[in-house]
């Protein structure tokens, strides 16, 4: 299996690169943010619990996310591999992912970390907010999400770096320029 974790600050292009990776490598795309937005739209108990946290730019609890993730992995037994987008965002989630994939005899092939300059992240998120309809694409919440990323998600990058699985791709330029780097990284971990 080819299992890729794509990480990076909000607005770093994880979703855009994931869409291209899915087409190129035939992976199942699991975006925890998209899953949560679907739960909110459907009015489920998970959606109700997550809605205000997302609007405030905070993370939803690990146990909720991990159990949603487990359902997705178990629900795709024939997958050639997965791309995990926006997950793991805490070290507890990263450890849970390792054991979940271990249970099916697999592992994380590599973690792609998308690096984008801070001011460009804010500019991209504000632009996205004009059309995304997302409650969290406004300046106040963007700042909180970037704080949460620095405090809770940077340790995840460290976790993968220390286990030799983290690879960086710069994404200050075009989508194609970024994908050229991403493709080199993925092909070298096949
Ligand atoms: P995203 O679409 O990945 O930017 O996620 C939007 C929001 O959903 C985040 O700001 C969090 O509130 C929540 N969220 C998404 N993925 C996770 C996760 N792995 N752990 C906790 N909260 C998450």
JSON list of N, CA and C in Angstrom, two decimals, residues 149-175:
[
{"chain": "A", "resi": 149, "resn": "UNK", "atom": "N", "xyz": [-2.07, 25.44, 14.80]},
{"chain": "A", "resi": 149, "resn": "UNK", "atom": "CA", "xyz": [-1.13, 24.65, 13.98]},
{"chain": "A", "resi": 149, "resn": "UNK", "atom": "C", "xyz": [0.27, 24.68, 14.62]},
{"chain": "A", "resi": 150, "resn": "UNK", "atom": "N", "xyz": [0.71, 25.89, 15.03]},
{"chain": "A", "resi": 150, "resn": "UNK", "atom": "CA", "xyz": [2.06, 26.00, 15.58]},
{"chain": "A", "resi": 150, "resn": "UNK", "atom": "C", "xyz": [2.21, 25.26, 16.90]},
{"chain": "A", "resi": 151, "resn": "UNK", "atom": "N", "xyz": [1.16, 25.29, 17.74]},
{"chain": "A", "resi": 151, "resn": "UNK", "atom": "CA", "xyz": [1.31, 24.66, 19.05]},
{"chain": "A", "resi": 151, "resn": "UNK", "atom": "C", "xyz": [1.01, 23.16, 19.01]},
{"chain": "A", "resi": 152, "resn": "UNK", "atom": "N", "xyz": [-0.04, 22.76, 18.26]},
{"chain": "A", "resi": 152, "resn": "UNK", "atom": "CA", "xyz": [-0.46, 21.35, 18.34]},
{"chain": "A", "resi": 152, "resn": "UNK", "atom": "C", "xyz": [0.00, 20.48, 17.17]},
{"chain": "A", "resi": 153, "resn": "UNK", "atom": "N", "xyz": [0.18, 21.10, 16.00]},
{"chain": "A", "resi": 153, "resn": "UNK", "atom": "CA", "xyz": [0.50, 20.26, 14.83]},
{"chain": "A", "resi": 153, "resn": "UNK", "atom": "C", "xyz": [1.98, 20.25, 14.50]},
{"chain": "A", "resi": 154, "resn": "UNK", "atom": "N", "xyz": [2.73, 21.32, 14.82]},
{"chain": "A", "resi": 154, "resn": "UNK", "atom": "CA", "xyz": [4.17, 21.26, 14.56]},
{"chain": "A", "resi": 154, "resn": "UNK", "atom": "C", "xyz": [4.83, 20.06, 15.27]},
{"chain": "A", "resi": 155, "resn": "UNK", "atom": "N", "xyz": [4.41, 19.69, 16.49]},
{"chain": "A", "resi": 155, "resn": "UNK", "atom": "CA", "xyz": [5.00, 18.49, 17.11]},
{"chain": "A", "resi": 155, "resn": "UNK", "atom": "C", "xyz": [4.77, 17.22, 16.27]},
{"chain": "A", "resi": 156, "resn": "UNK", "atom": "N", "xyz": [3.72, 17.22, 15.44]},
{"chain": "A", "resi": 156, "resn": "UNK", "atom": "CA", "xyz": [3.47, 16.05, 14.57]},
{"chain": "A", "resi": 156, "resn": "UNK", "atom": "C", "xyz": [4.55, 15.98, 13.49]},
{"chain": "A", "resi": 157, "resn": "UNK", "atom": "N", "xyz": [4.95, 17.15, 12.97]},
{"chain": "A", "resi": 157, "resn": "UNK", "atom": "CA", "xyz": [6.03, 17.20, 11.96]},
{"chain": "A", "resi": 157, "resn": "UNK", "atom": "C", "xyz": [7.31, 16.64, 12.59]},
{"chain": "A", "resi": 158, "resn": "UNK", "atom": "N", "xyz": [7.54, 17.05, 13.85]},
{"chain": "A", "resi": 158, "resn": "UNK", "atom": "CA", "xyz": [8.72, 16.58, 14.58]},
{"chain": "A", "resi": 158, "resn": "UNK", "atom": "C", "xyz": [8.66, 15.04, 14.74]},
{"chain": "A", "resi": 159, "resn": "UNK", "atom": "N", "xyz": [7.47, 14.55, 15.06]},
{"chain": "A", "resi": 159, "resn": "UNK", "atom": "CA", "xyz": [7.25, 13.11, 15.26]},
{"chain": "A", "resi": 159, "resn": "UNK", "atom": "C", "xyz": [7.66, 12.33, 14.00]},
{"chain": "A", "resi": 160, "resn": "UNK", "atom": "N", "xyz": [7.22, 12.82, 12.83]},
{"chain": "A", "resi": 160, "resn": "UNK", "atom": "CA", "xyz": [7.56, 12.12, 11.58]},
{"chain": "A", "resi": 160, "resn": "UNK", "atom": "C", "xyz": [9.02, 12.37, 11.19]},
{"chain": "A", "resi": 161, "resn": "UNK", "atom": "N", "xyz": [9.55, 13.56, 11.52]},
{"chain": "A", "resi": 161, "resn": "UNK", "atom": "CA", "xyz": [10.96, 13.85, 11.20]},
{"chain": "A", "resi": 161, "resn": "UNK", "atom": "C", "xyz": [11.85, 12.90, 11.99]},
{"chain": "A", "resi": 162, "resn": "UNK", "atom": "N", "xyz": [11.54, 12.74, 13.28]},
{"chain": "A", "resi": 162, "resn": "UNK", "atom": "CA", "xyz": [12.38, 11.88, 14.13]},
{"chain": "A", "resi": 162, "resn": "UNK", "atom": "C", "xyz": [12.33, 10.43, 13.70]},
{"chain": "A", "resi": 163, "resn": "UNK", "atom": "N", "xyz": [11.20, 10.02, 13.07]},
{"chain": "A", "resi": 163, "resn": "UNK", "atom": "CA", "xyz": [11.15, 8.63, 12.61]},
{"chain": "A", "resi": 163, "resn": "UNK", "atom": "C", "xyz": [11.53, 8.53, 11.12]},
{"chain": "A", "resi": 164, "resn": "UNK", "atom": "N", "xyz": [12.14, 9.61, 10.58]},
{"chain": "A", "resi": 164, "resn": "UNK", "atom": "CA", "xyz": [12.71, 9.57, 9.22]},
{"chain": "A", "resi": 164, "resn": "UNK", "atom": "C", "xyz": [11.67, 9.51, 8.11]},
{"chain": "A", "resi": 165, "resn": "UNK", "atom": "N", "xyz": [10.44, 9.98, 8.38]},
{"chain": "A", "resi": 165, "resn": "UNK", "atom": "CA", "xyz": [9.39, 9.84, 7.37]},
{"chain": "A", "resi": 165, "resn": "UNK", "atom": "C", "xyz": [8.90, 11.18, 6.81]},
{"chain": "A", "resi": 166, "resn": "UNK", "atom": "N", "xyz": [9.46, 12.30, 7.28]},
{"chain": "A", "resi": 166, "resn": "UNK", "atom": "CA", "xyz": [8.96, 13.61, 6.86]},
{"chain": "A", "resi": 166, "resn": "UNK", "atom": "C", "xyz": [9.75, 14.16, 5.67]},
{"chain": "A", "resi": 167, "resn": "UNK", "atom": "N", "xyz": [9.04, 14.61, 4.62]},
{"chain": "A", "resi": 167, "resn": "UNK", "atom": "CA", "xyz": [9.68, 15.23, 3.46]},
{"chain": "A", "resi": 167, "resn": "UNK", "atom": "C", "xyz": [8.99, 16.57, 3.20]},
{"chain": "A", "resi": 168, "resn": "UNK", "atom": "N", "xyz": [9.79, 17.58, 2.88]},
{"chain": "A", "resi": 168, "resn": "UNK", "atom": "CA", "xyz": [9.23, 18.93, 2.69]},
{"chain": "A", "resi": 168, "resn": "UNK", "atom": "C", "xyz": [9.08, 19.30, 1.22]},
{"chain": "A", "resi": 169, "resn": "UNK", "atom": "N", "xyz": [7.97, 19.97, 0.89]},
{"chain": "A", "resi": 169, "resn": "UNK", "atom": "CA", "xyz": [7.77, 20.53, -0.45]},
{"chain": "A", "resi": 169, "resn": "UNK", "atom": "C", "xyz": [7.40, 22.01, -0.28]},
{"chain": "A", "resi": 170, "resn": "UNK", "atom": "N", "xyz": [8.12, 22.89, -0.99]},
{"chain": "A", "resi": 170, "resn": "UNK", "atom": "CA", "xyz": [7.79, 24.32, -0.91]},
{"chain": "A", "resi": 170, "resn": "UNK", "atom": "C", "xyz": [6.58, 24.60, -1.78]},
{"chain": "A", "resi": 171, "resn": "UNK", "atom": "N", "xyz": [5.66, 25.42, -1.28]},
{"chain": "A", "resi": 171, "resn": "UNK", "atom": "CA", "xyz": [4.47, 25.72, -2.08]},
{"chain": "A", "resi": 171, "resn": "UNK", "atom": "C", "xyz": [4.19, 27.22, -2.10]},
{"chain": "A", "resi": 172, "resn": "UNK", "atom": "N", "xyz": [5.25, 28.00, -2.39]},
{"chain": "A", "resi": 172, "resn": "UNK", "atom": "CA", "xyz": [5.05, 29.45, -2.54]},
{"chain": "A", "resi": 172, "resn": "UNK", "atom": "C", "xyz": [4.77, 29.82, -3.98]},
{"chain": "A", "resi": 173, "resn": "UNK", "atom": "N", "xyz": [4.92, 28.86, -4.89]},
{"chain": "A", "resi": 173, "resn": "UNK", "atom": "CA", "xyz": [4.75, 29.16, -6.32]},
{"chain": "A", "resi": 173, "resn": "UNK", "atom": "C", "xyz": [3.46, 28.58, -6.85]},
{"chain": "A", "resi": 174, "resn": "UNK", "atom": "N", "xyz": [3.53, 28.00, -8.03]},
{"chain": "A", "resi": 174, "resn": "UNK", "atom": "CA", "xyz": [2.31, 27.49, -8.66]},
{"chain": "A", "resi": 174, "resn": "UNK", "atom": "C", "xyz": [2.00, 26.07, -8.20]},
{"chain": "A", "resi": 175, "resn": "UNK", "atom": "N", "xyz": [0.76, 25.65, -8.49]},
{"chain": "A", "resi": 175, "resn": "UNK", "atom": "CA", "xyz": [0.32, 24.29, -8.17]},
{"chain": "A", "resi": 175, "resn": "UNK", "atom": "C", "xyz": [1.22, 23.27, -8.86]}
]
